[in-house]
């Protein structure tokens, strides 16, 4: 992998609940309400994380509130992209400041982490803005679990294949030919971001390396988590519905933090694993037995808490660090930079480094016949059309290894 050092809601209810090791689908019928896709991204003894997509199938709304019920032993511990609260067994998710407006047919996603004493069962129904989304008919006996798939699950057939704009074809070919000639193991390497998502069947886990003496408040932690998810989603949205890509959404779970001293983290909940004073590369390191970079077979026999606590990538936030670096191991940027940009739409250096995780090249010593783009450091501050097609080109060349 390359390392980078430069700047870098008539309505229908269809609820599809995907749990780890089981898939539950609730049948659709005519109704008023919305569409909710509820995915259990990961589950372990004592907890789970989810990704929830809400689609508005009616008149536009400027604010939304989704309500559903949990069992008595389930308790929300944190949320992202929405304010998620719980009173007794009733859970409510209210829009964030930036995703309250939903046009007809528009969708938004949020997620949360929760504790549970057994195995989590997805909620049976949802209500949006006080209106129960009726019309769902659950098969006799309730939701039934199927045999876990042996290959990555797929969504509806994608709408498009490899059909880049004519004005980009030459430059895209130039880039791929350059990568073929300069990457030492382009086709043999097995830890690209693509490999991580496919091995997990549609999600990635992160651990944060807090390489700074500063303290981190609960609000800062939650803001960092939310920003990481938003930025990663920008790249994944490029792939949704394209050329056999099997996931409409890729959940991002933050499972741990690494620090020099526990007192630096100003929260007492157990929402993430915390690793203290494990120093590598002169920086706090998340447990190596839990890291995919160190265990590329996908087996984590020595990871505290088991494989559910593994991490695929690290978000390495370093005090005073200029520019960025990225690869199969994750991304590194300045802690001050990331916190300062945490509410921005495009954290462009971080976005650039995520591109490297998926194999995209740097362009310091040459450039294809095209204008500015994100992966050419300093020439763009957001993902451009050319960046999108470079990412899709990687999938075009690698998808056969996953059976697509």
PDB file of N, CA, C and O in Angstrom, residues 206-279:
ATOM      1  N   UNK A 206     -13.163   0.392  13.531  1.00  0.00           N
ATOM      2  CA  UNK A 206     -12.054   1.312  13.738  1.00  0.00           C
ATOM      3  C   UNK A 206     -11.636   1.335  15.204  1.00  0.00           C
ATOM      4  O   UNK A 206     -12.464   1.140  16.111  1.00  0.00           O
ATOM      5  N   UNK A 207     -10.361   1.614  15.420  1.00  0.00           N
ATOM      6  CA  UNK A 207      -9.857   1.958  16.744  1.00  0.00           C
ATOM      7  C   UNK A 207      -9.139   3.295  16.599  1.00  0.00           C
ATOM      8  O   UNK A 207      -8.443   3.529  15.610  1.00  0.00           O
ATOM      9  N   UNK A 208      -9.315   4.188  17.562  1.00  0.00           N
ATOM     10  CA  UNK A 208      -8.702   5.512  17.520  1.00  0.00           C
ATOM     11  C   UNK A 208      -7.407   5.504  18.324  1.00  0.00           C
ATOM     12  O   UNK A 208      -7.397   5.110  19.498  1.00  0.00           O
ATOM     13  N   UNK A 209      -6.323   5.924  17.685  1.00  0.00           N
ATOM     14  CA  UNK A 209      -5.041   6.090  18.373  1.00  0.00           C
ATOM     15  C   UNK A 209      -4.908   7.565  18.738  1.00  0.00           C
ATOM     16  O   UNK A 209      -4.649   8.392  17.863  1.00  0.00           O
ATOM     17  N   UNK A 210      -5.080   7.915  20.001  1.00  0.00           N
ATOM     18  CA  UNK A 210      -5.017   9.308  20.433  1.00  0.00           C
ATOM     19  C   UNK A 210      -3.577   9.639  20.801  1.00  0.00           C
ATOM     20  O   UNK A 210      -3.137   9.466  21.932  1.00  0.00           O
ATOM     21  N   UNK A 211      -2.859  10.121  19.822  1.00  0.00           N
ATOM     22  CA  UNK A 211      -1.438  10.402  19.957  1.00  0.00           C
ATOM     23  C   UNK A 211      -1.254  11.863  20.360  1.00  0.00           C
ATOM     24  O   UNK A 211      -0.702  12.677  19.606  1.00  0.00           O
ATOM     25  N   UNK A 212      -1.697  12.215  21.557  1.00  0.00           N
ATOM     26  CA  UNK A 212      -1.682  13.584  22.055  1.00  0.00           C
ATOM     27  C   UNK A 212      -1.759  13.550  23.571  1.00  0.00           C
ATOM     28  O   UNK A 212      -2.250  12.585  24.156  1.00  0.00           O
ATOM     29  N   UNK A 213      -1.259  14.610  24.186  1.00  0.00           N
ATOM     30  CA  UNK A 213      -1.353  14.720  25.653  1.00  0.00           C
ATOM     31  C   UNK A 213      -2.651  15.377  26.075  1.00  0.00           C
ATOM     32  O   UNK A 213      -2.953  15.455  27.272  1.00  0.00           O
ATOM     33  N   UNK A 214      -3.448  15.883  25.128  1.00  0.00           N
ATOM     34  CA  UNK A 214      -4.708  16.557  25.447  1.00  0.00           C
ATOM     35  C   UNK A 214      -5.754  15.577  25.960  1.00  0.00           C
ATOM     36  O   UNK A 214      -5.714  14.378  25.647  1.00  0.00           O
ATOM     37  N   UNK A 215      -6.670  16.101  26.741  1.00  0.00           N
ATOM     38  CA  UNK A 215      -7.786  15.303  27.222  1.00  0.00           C
ATOM     39  C   UNK A 215      -8.894  15.303  26.174  1.00  0.00           C
ATOM     40  O   UNK A 215      -8.980  16.198  25.335  1.00  0.00           O
ATOM     41  N   UNK A 216      -9.765  14.281  26.211  1.00  0.00           N
ATOM     42  CA  UNK A 216     -10.868  14.154  25.257  1.00  0.00           C
ATOM     43  C   UNK A 216     -12.180  14.055  26.025  1.00  0.00           C
ATOM     44  O   UNK A 216     -12.359  13.149  26.844  1.00  0.00           O
ATOM     45  N   UNK A 217     -13.085  14.996  25.785  1.00  0.00           N
ATOM     46  CA  UNK A 217     -14.388  14.966  26.439  1.00  0.00           C
ATOM     47  C   UNK A 217     -15.307  13.964  25.745  1.00  0.00           C
ATOM     48  O   UNK A 217     -15.042  13.533  24.611  1.00  0.00           O
ATOM     49  N   UNK A 218     -16.408  13.616  26.399  1.00  0.00           N
ATOM     50  CA  UNK A 218     -17.391  12.721  25.781  1.00  0.00           C
ATOM     51  C   UNK A 218     -17.934  13.342  24.500  1.00  0.00           C
ATOM     52  O   UNK A 218     -18.110  12.660  23.483  1.00  0.00           O
ATOM     53  N   UNK A 219     -18.191  14.657  24.538  1.00  0.00           N
ATOM     54  CA  UNK A 219     -18.712  15.340  23.351  1.00  0.00           C
ATOM     55  C   UNK A 219     -17.707  15.302  22.207  1.00  0.00           C
ATOM     56  O   UNK A 219     -18.077  15.093  21.044  1.00  0.00           O
ATOM     57  N   UNK A 220     -16.428  15.486  22.531  1.00  0.00           N
ATOM     58  CA  UNK A 220     -15.405  15.406  21.481  1.00  0.00           C
ATOM     59  C   UNK A 220     -15.307  13.998  20.915  1.00  0.00           C
ATOM     60  O   UNK A 220     -15.178  13.818  19.704  1.00  0.00           O
ATOM     61  N   UNK A 221     -15.347  13.017  21.779  1.00  0.00           N
ATOM     62  CA  UNK A 221     -15.314  11.623  21.307  1.00  0.00           C
ATOM     63  C   UNK A 221     -16.455  11.363  20.339  1.00  0.00           C
ATOM     64  O   UNK A 221     -16.249  10.824  19.231  1.00  0.00           O
ATOM     65  N   UNK A 222     -17.680  11.758  20.725  1.00  0.00           N
ATOM     66  CA  UNK A 222     -18.843  11.497  19.881  1.00  0.00           C
ATOM     67  C   UNK A 222     -18.743  12.255  18.554  1.00  0.00           C
ATOM     68  O   UNK A 222     -19.162  11.758  17.508  1.00  0.00           O
ATOM     69  N   UNK A 223     -18.184  13.467  18.613  1.00  0.00           N
ATOM     70  CA  UNK A 223     -18.029  14.251  17.385  1.00  0.00           C
ATOM     71  C   UNK A 223     -17.010  13.609  16.447  1.00  0.00           C
ATOM     72  O   UNK A 223     -17.199  13.573  15.224  1.00  0.00           O
ATOM     73  N   UNK A 224     -15.935  13.094  17.006  1.00  0.00           N
ATOM     74  CA  UNK A 224     -14.925  12.400  16.205  1.00  0.00           C
ATOM     75  C   UNK A 224     -15.533  11.159  15.557  1.00  0.00           C
ATOM     76  O   UNK A 224     -15.338  10.900  14.366  1.00  0.00           O
ATOM     77  N   UNK A 225     -16.276  10.390  16.336  1.00  0.00           N
ATOM     78  CA  UNK A 225     -16.918   9.189  15.797  1.00  0.00           C
ATOM     79  C   UNK A 225     -17.871   9.544  14.646  1.00  0.00           C
ATOM     80  O   UNK A 225     -17.864   8.904  13.585  1.00  0.00           O
ATOM     81  N   UNK A 226     -18.695  10.576  14.860  1.00  0.00           N
ATOM     82  CA  UNK A 226     -19.672  10.966  13.842  1.00  0.00           C
ATOM     83  C   UNK A 226     -18.978  11.454  12.571  1.00  0.00           C
ATOM     84  O   UNK A 226     -19.384  11.125  11.448  1.00  0.00           O
ATOM     85  N   UNK A 227     -17.916  12.242  12.746  1.00  0.00           N
ATOM     86  CA  UNK A 227     -17.191  12.754  11.584  1.00  0.00           C
ATOM     87  C   UNK A 227     -16.536  11.614  10.806  1.00  0.00           C
ATOM     88  O   UNK A 227     -16.567  11.591   9.569  1.00  0.00           O
ATOM     89  N   UNK A 228     -15.932  10.684  11.507  1.00  0.00           N
ATOM     90  CA  UNK A 228     -15.314   9.536  10.852  1.00  0.00           C
ATOM     91  C   UNK A 228     -16.341   8.787  10.007  1.00  0.00           C
ATOM     92  O   UNK A 228     -16.080   8.446   8.842  1.00  0.00           O
ATOM     93  N   UNK A 229     -17.507   8.554  10.564  1.00  0.00           N
ATOM     94  CA  UNK A 229     -18.546   7.820   9.831  1.00  0.00           C
ATOM     95  C   UNK A 229     -19.027   8.608   8.602  1.00  0.00           C
ATOM     96  O   UNK A 229     -19.220   8.042   7.525  1.00  0.00           O
ATOM     97  N   UNK A 230     -19.228   9.902   8.771  1.00  0.00           N
ATOM     98  CA  UNK A 230     -19.697  10.734   7.654  1.00  0.00           C
ATOM     99  C   UNK A 230     -18.686  10.742   6.510  1.00  0.00           C
ATOM    100  O   UNK A 230     -19.051  10.630   5.337  1.00  0.00           O
ATOM    101  N   UNK A 231     -17.428  10.904   6.848  1.00  0.00           N
ATOM    102  CA  UNK A 231     -16.407  10.985   5.818  1.00  0.00           C
ATOM    103  C   UNK A 231     -16.226   9.655   5.095  1.00  0.00           C
ATOM    104  O   UNK A 231     -16.133   9.598   3.874  1.00  0.00           O
ATOM    105  N   UNK A 232     -16.176   8.556   5.826  1.00  0.00           N
ATOM    106  CA  UNK A 232     -16.022   7.238   5.216  1.00  0.00           C
ATOM    107  C   UNK A 232     -17.199   6.944   4.287  1.00  0.00           C
ATOM    108  O   UNK A 232     -17.036   6.367   3.201  1.00  0.00           O
ATOM    109  N   UNK A 233     -18.397   7.369   4.703  1.00  0.00           N
ATOM    110  CA  UNK A 233     -19.612   7.146   3.909  1.00  0.00           C
ATOM    111  C   UNK A 233     -19.531   7.841   2.546  1.00  0.00           C
ATOM    112  O   UNK A 233     -20.090   7.347   1.558  1.00  0.00           O
ATOM    113  N   UNK A 234     -18.828   8.952   2.489  1.00  0.00           N
ATOM    114  CA  UNK A 234     -18.705   9.644   1.205  1.00  0.00           C
ATOM    115  C   UNK A 234     -18.067   8.745   0.146  1.00  0.00           C
ATOM    116  O   UNK A 234     -18.497   8.720  -1.016  1.00  0.00           O
ATOM    117  N   UNK A 235     -17.060   8.019   0.505  1.00  0.00           N
ATOM    118  CA  UNK A 235     -16.453   7.082  -0.435  1.00  0.00           C
ATOM    119  C   UNK A 235     -17.384   5.902  -0.728  1.00  0.00           C
ATOM    120  O   UNK A 235     -17.515   5.466  -1.875  1.00  0.00           O
ATOM    121  N   UNK A 236     -18.043   5.369   0.298  1.00  0.00           N
ATOM    122  CA  UNK A 236     -18.913   4.207   0.105  1.00  0.00           C
ATOM    123  C   UNK A 236     -20.151   4.545  -0.721  1.00  0.00           C
ATOM    124  O   UNK A 236     -20.661   3.701  -1.469  1.00  0.00           O
ATOM    125  N   UNK A 237     -20.636   5.779  -0.613  1.00  0.00           N
ATOM    126  CA  UNK A 237     -21.775   6.192  -1.432  1.00  0.00           C
ATOM    127  C   UNK A 237     -21.421   6.177  -2.919  1.00  0.00           C
ATOM    128  O   UNK A 237     -22.289   6.015  -3.785  1.00  0.00           O
ATOM    129  N   UNK A 238     -20.150   6.330  -3.227  1.00  0.00           N
ATOM    130  CA  UNK A 238     -19.693   6.252  -4.619  1.00  0.00           C
ATOM    131  C   UNK A 238     -19.977   4.868  -5.199  1.00  0.00           C
ATOM    132  O   UNK A 238     -20.295   4.718  -6.385  1.00  0.00           O
ATOM    133  N   UNK A 239     -19.885   3.848  -4.364  1.00  0.00           N
ATOM    134  CA  UNK A 239     -20.016   2.474  -4.831  1.00  0.00           C
ATOM    135  C   UNK A 239     -21.443   1.948  -4.800  1.00  0.00           C
ATOM    136  O   UNK A 239     -21.751   0.971  -5.508  1.00  0.00           O
ATOM    137  N   UNK A 240     -22.327   2.530  -4.022  1.00  0.00           N
ATOM    138  CA  UNK A 240     -23.691   2.011  -3.864  1.00  0.00           C
ATOM    139  C   UNK A 240     -24.388   1.889  -5.221  1.00  0.00           C
ATOM    140  O   UNK A 240     -24.478   2.850  -5.986  1.00  0.00           O
ATOM    141  N   UNK A 241     -24.847   0.677  -5.548  1.00  0.00           N
ATOM    142  CA  UNK A 241     -25.558   0.434  -6.791  1.00  0.00           C
ATOM    143  C   UNK A 241     -24.690   0.324  -8.019  1.00  0.00           C
ATOM    144  O   UNK A 241     -25.203   0.252  -9.140  1.00  0.00           O
ATOM    145  N   UNK A 242     -23.386   0.286  -7.844  1.00  0.00           N
ATOM    146  CA  UNK A 242     -22.508   0.280  -9.014  1.00  0.00           C
ATOM    147  C   UNK A 242     -21.887  -1.083  -9.309  1.00  0.00           C
ATOM    148  O   UNK A 242     -21.239  -1.677  -8.454  1.00  0.00           O
ATOM    149  N   UNK A 243     -22.088  -1.589 -10.487  1.00  0.00           N
ATOM    150  CA  UNK A 243     -21.314  -2.703 -11.038  1.00  0.00           C
ATOM    151  C   UNK A 243     -21.156  -3.896 -10.099  1.00  0.00           C
ATOM    152  O   UNK A 243     -20.061  -4.435  -9.931  1.00  0.00           O
ATOM    153  N   UNK A 244     -22.276  -4.319  -9.487  1.00  0.00           N
ATOM    154  CA  UNK A 244     -22.246  -5.500  -8.629  1.00  0.00           C
ATOM    155  C   UNK A 244     -21.802  -5.267  -7.207  1.00  0.00           C
ATOM    156  O   UNK A 244     -21.725  -6.224  -6.430  1.00  0.00           O
ATOM    157  N   UNK A 245     -21.473  -4.021  -6.829  1.00  0.00           N
ATOM    158  CA  UNK A 245     -21.102  -3.761  -5.431  1.00  0.00           C
ATOM    159  C   UNK A 245     -22.264  -4.159  -4.531  1.00  0.00           C
ATOM    160  O   UNK A 245     -23.392  -3.692  -4.719  1.00  0.00           O
ATOM    161  N   UNK A 246     -22.057  -5.040  -3.551  1.00  0.00           N
ATOM    162  CA  UNK A 246     -23.178  -5.677  -2.855  1.00  0.00           C
ATOM    163  C   UNK A 246     -23.783  -4.907  -1.691  1.00  0.00           C
ATOM    164  O   UNK A 246     -24.749  -5.380  -1.092  1.00  0.00           O
ATOM    165  N   UNK A 247     -23.275  -3.740  -1.348  1.00  0.00           N
ATOM    166  CA  UNK A 247     -23.764  -3.059  -0.142  1.00  0.00           C
ATOM    167  C   UNK A 247     -24.298  -1.663  -0.444  1.00  0.00           C
ATOM    168  O   UNK A 247     -23.612  -0.852  -1.061  1.00  0.00           O
ATOM    169  N   UNK A 248     -25.533  -1.403   0.001  1.00  0.00           N
ATOM    170  CA  UNK A 248     -26.096  -0.065  -0.146  1.00  0.00           C
ATOM    171  C   UNK A 248     -25.542   0.867   0.907  1.00  0.00           C
ATOM    172  O   UNK A 248     -25.555   2.085   0.746  1.00  0.00           O
ATOM    173  N   UNK A 249     -25.018   0.309   1.992  1.00  0.00           N
ATOM    174  CA  UNK A 249     -24.440   1.117   3.061  1.00  0.00           C
ATOM    175  C   UNK A 249     -23.404   0.267   3.790  1.00  0.00           C
ATOM    176  O   UNK A 249     -23.607  -0.929   3.999  1.00  0.00           O
ATOM    177  N   UNK A 250     -22.302   0.870   4.135  1.00  0.00           N
ATOM    178  CA  UNK A 250     -21.253   0.181   4.887  1.00  0.00           C
ATOM    179  C   UNK A 250     -21.172   0.816   6.270  1.00  0.00           C
ATOM    180  O   UNK A 250     -20.843   1.997   6.400  1.00  0.00           O
ATOM    181  N   UNK A 251     -21.510   0.057   7.292  1.00  0.00           N
ATOM    182  CA  UNK A 251     -21.491   0.588   8.656  1.00  0.00           C
ATOM    183  C   UNK A 251     -20.053   0.752   9.138  1.00  0.00           C
ATOM    184  O   UNK A 251     -19.188  -0.076   8.849  1.00  0.00           O
ATOM    185  N   UNK A 252     -19.811   1.818   9.872  1.00  0.00           N
ATOM    186  CA  UNK A 252     -18.505   2.075  10.467  1.00  0.00           C
ATOM    187  C   UNK A 252     -18.666   2.045  11.980  1.00  0.00           C
ATOM    188  O   UNK A 252     -19.401   2.850  12.556  1.00  0.00           O
ATOM    189  N   UNK A 253     -17.998   1.123  12.628  1.00  0.00           N
ATOM    190  CA  UNK A 253     -18.083   0.964  14.076  1.00  0.00           C
ATOM    191  C   UNK A 253     -16.766   1.357  14.720  1.00  0.00           C
ATOM    192  O   UNK A 253     -15.711   0.888  14.294  1.00  0.00           O
ATOM    193  N   UNK A 254     -16.819   2.204  15.731  1.00  0.00           N
ATOM    194  CA  UNK A 254     -15.612   2.540  16.477  1.00  0.00           C
ATOM    195  C   UNK A 254     -15.616   1.684  17.741  1.00  0.00           C
ATOM    196  O   UNK A 254     -16.492   1.813  18.595  1.00  0.00           O
ATOM    197  N   UNK A 255     -14.656   0.781  17.832  1.00  0.00           N
ATOM    198  CA  UNK A 255     -14.669  -0.226  18.885  1.00  0.00           C
ATOM    199  C   UNK A 255     -13.656   0.028  19.993  1.00  0.00           C
ATOM    200  O   UNK A 255     -13.703  -0.624  21.036  1.00  0.00           O
ATOM    201  N   UNK A 256     -12.709   0.965  19.788  1.00  0.00           N
ATOM    202  CA  UNK A 256     -11.693   1.163  20.819  1.00  0.00           C
ATOM    203  C   UNK A 256     -10.975   2.489  20.705  1.00  0.00           C
ATOM    204  O   UNK A 256     -11.039   3.172  19.679  1.00  0.00           O
ATOM    205  N   UNK A 257     -10.299   2.857  21.773  1.00  0.00           N
ATOM    206  CA  UNK A 257      -9.409   4.014  21.827  1.00  0.00           C
ATOM    207  C   UNK A 257      -8.116   3.586  22.500  1.00  0.00           C
ATOM    208  O   UNK A 257      -8.127   2.814  23.470  1.00  0.00           O
ATOM    209  N   UNK A 258      -7.010   4.105  21.996  1.00  0.00           N
ATOM    210  CA  UNK A 258      -5.706   3.865  22.614  1.00  0.00           C
ATOM    211  C   UNK A 258      -5.149   5.198  23.096  1.00  0.00           C
ATOM    212  O   UNK A 258      -5.130   6.174  22.344  1.00  0.00           O
ATOM    213  N   UNK A 259      -4.694   5.250  24.334  1.00  0.00           N
ATOM    214  CA  UNK A 259      -4.153   6.482  24.937  1.00  0.00           C
ATOM    215  C   UNK A 259      -2.946   6.140  25.800  1.00  0.00           C
ATOM    216  O   UNK A 259      -2.713   4.983  26.144  1.00  0.00           O
ATOM    217  N   UNK A 260      -2.200   7.170  26.140  1.00  0.00           N
ATOM    218  CA  UNK A 260      -1.086   6.969  27.060  1.00  0.00           C
ATOM    219  C   UNK A 260      -1.579   6.822  28.488  1.00  0.00           C
ATOM    220  O   UNK A 260      -1.068   5.997  29.251  1.00  0.00           O
ATOM    221  N   UNK A 261      -2.551   7.655  28.887  1.00  0.00           N
ATOM    222  CA  UNK A 261      -3.078   7.614  30.249  1.00  0.00           C
ATOM    223  C   UNK A 261      -4.606   7.592  30.218  1.00  0.00           C
ATOM    224  O   UNK A 261      -5.223   8.381  29.499  1.00  0.00           O
ATOM    225  N   UNK A 262      -5.193   6.714  31.009  1.00  0.00           N
ATOM    226  CA  UNK A 262      -6.660   6.583  31.034  1.00  0.00           C
ATOM    227  C   UNK A 262      -7.342   7.900  31.402  1.00  0.00           C
ATOM    228  O   UNK A 262      -8.445   8.222  30.907  1.00  0.00           O
ATOM    229  N   UNK A 263      -6.712   8.706  32.233  1.00  0.00           N
ATOM    230  CA  UNK A 263      -7.313   9.958  32.698  1.00  0.00           C
ATOM    231  C   UNK A 263      -7.523  10.952  31.564  1.00  0.00           C
ATOM    232  O   UNK A 263      -8.265  11.933  31.721  1.00  0.00           O
ATOM    233  N   UNK A 264      -6.876  10.726  30.418  1.00  0.00           N
ATOM    234  CA  UNK A 264      -7.075  11.630  29.289  1.00  0.00           C
ATOM    235  C   UNK A 264      -8.479  11.527  28.706  1.00  0.00           C
ATOM    236  O   UNK A 264      -8.955  12.467  28.062  1.00  0.00           O
ATOM    237  N   UNK A 265      -9.142  10.421  28.911  1.00  0.00           N
ATOM    238  CA  UNK A 265     -10.470  10.201  28.343  1.00  0.00           C
ATOM    239  C   UNK A 265     -11.524  10.488  29.407  1.00  0.00           C
ATOM    240  O   UNK A 265     -11.638   9.764  30.398  1.00  0.00           O
ATOM    241  N   UNK A 266     -12.291  11.552  29.197  1.00  0.00           N
ATOM    242  CA  UNK A 266     -13.222  12.032  30.213  1.00  0.00           C
ATOM    243  C   UNK A 266     -14.596  11.382  30.109  1.00  0.00           C
ATOM    244  O   UNK A 266     -15.619  12.046  30.155  1.00  0.00           O
ATOM    245  N   UNK A 267     -14.627  10.070  29.991  1.00  0.00           N
ATOM    246  CA  UNK A 267     -15.907   9.356  30.052  1.00  0.00           C
ATOM    247  C   UNK A 267     -15.694   8.072  30.831  1.00  0.00           C
ATOM    248  O   UNK A 267     -14.574   7.547  30.918  1.00  0.00           O
ATOM    249  N   UNK A 268     -16.768   7.617  31.422  1.00  0.00           N
ATOM    250  CA  UNK A 268     -16.690   6.429  32.284  1.00  0.00           C
ATOM    251  C   UNK A 268     -17.493   5.261  31.741  1.00  0.00           C
ATOM    252  O   UNK A 268     -17.450   4.169  32.309  1.00  0.00           O
ATOM    253  N   UNK A 269     -18.241   5.473  30.641  1.00  0.00           N
ATOM    254  CA  UNK A 269     -19.017   4.360  30.088  1.00  0.00           C
ATOM    255  C   UNK A 269     -18.077   3.363  29.416  1.00  0.00           C
ATOM    256  O   UNK A 269     -16.903   3.645  29.183  1.00  0.00           O
ATOM    257  N   UNK A 270     -18.628   2.197  29.119  1.00  0.00           N
ATOM    258  CA  UNK A 270     -17.809   1.139  28.521  1.00  0.00           C
ATOM    259  C   UNK A 270     -18.185   0.921  27.058  1.00  0.00           C
ATOM    260  O   UNK A 270     -18.194  -0.199  26.559  1.00  0.00           O
ATOM    261  N   UNK A 271     -18.484   2.022  26.374  1.00  0.00           N
ATOM    262  CA  UNK A 271     -18.941   1.924  24.986  1.00  0.00           C
ATOM    263  C   UNK A 271     -17.845   1.477  24.030  1.00  0.00           C
ATOM    264  O   UNK A 271     -18.132   0.951  22.954  1.00  0.00           O
ATOM    265  N   UNK A 272     -16.582   1.707  24.398  1.00  0.00           N
ATOM    266  CA  UNK A 272     -15.471   1.267  23.568  1.00  0.00           C
ATOM    267  C   UNK A 272     -14.404   0.623  24.441  1.00  0.00           C
ATOM    268  O   UNK A 272     -14.312   0.912  25.643  1.00  0.00           O
ATOM    269  N   UNK A 273     -13.619  -0.247  23.857  1.00  0.00           N
ATOM    270  CA  UNK A 273     -12.466  -0.799  24.560  1.00  0.00           C
ATOM    271  C   UNK A 273     -11.416   0.299  24.693  1.00  0.00           C
ATOM    272  O   UNK A 273     -11.255   1.130  23.790  1.00  0.00           O
ATOM    273  N   UNK A 274     -10.706   0.320  25.790  1.00  0.00           N
ATOM    274  CA  UNK A 274      -9.674   1.335  25.990  1.00  0.00           C
ATOM    275  C   UNK A 274      -8.346   0.639  26.248  1.00  0.00           C
ATOM    276  O   UNK A 274      -8.232  -0.237  27.123  1.00  0.00           O
ATOM    277  N   UNK A 275      -7.335   1.018  25.478  1.00  0.00           N
ATOM    278  CA  UNK A 275      -6.004   0.451  25.595  1.00  0.00           C
ATOM    279  C   UNK A 275      -5.071   1.535  26.126  1.00  0.00           C
ATOM    280  O   UNK A 275      -4.998   2.625  25.555  1.00  0.00           O
ATOM    281  N   UNK A 276      -4.382   1.245  27.198  1.00  0.00           N
ATOM    282  CA  UNK A 276      -3.578   2.253  27.884  1.00  0.00           C
ATOM    283  C   UNK A 276      -2.095   1.902  27.835  1.00  0.00           C
ATOM    284  O   UNK A 276      -1.689   0.789  28.181  1.00  0.00           O
ATOM    285  N   UNK A 277      -1.305   2.869  27.372  1.00  0.00           N
ATOM    286  CA  UNK A 277       0.156   2.817  27.409  1.00  0.00           C
ATOM    287  C   UNK A 277       0.756   1.604  26.706  1.00  0.00           C
ATOM    288  O   UNK A 277       1.798   1.085  27.112  1.00  0.00           O
ATOM    289  N   UNK A 278       0.122   1.185  25.609  1.00  0.00           N
ATOM    290  CA  UNK A 278       0.738   0.209  24.712  1.00  0.00           C
ATOM    291  C   UNK A 278       1.365   1.037  23.600  1.00  0.00           C
ATOM    292  O   UNK A 278       0.688   1.490  22.684  1.00  0.00           O
ATOM    293  N   UNK A 279       2.651   1.301  23.711  1.00  0.00           N
ATOM    294  CA  UNK A 279       3.317   2.249  22.828  1.00  0.00           C
ATOM    295  C   UNK A 279       4.055   1.534  21.696  1.00  0.00           C
ATOM    296  O   UNK A 279       4.912   0.683  21.948  1.00  0.00           O
TER     297      UNK A 279
END
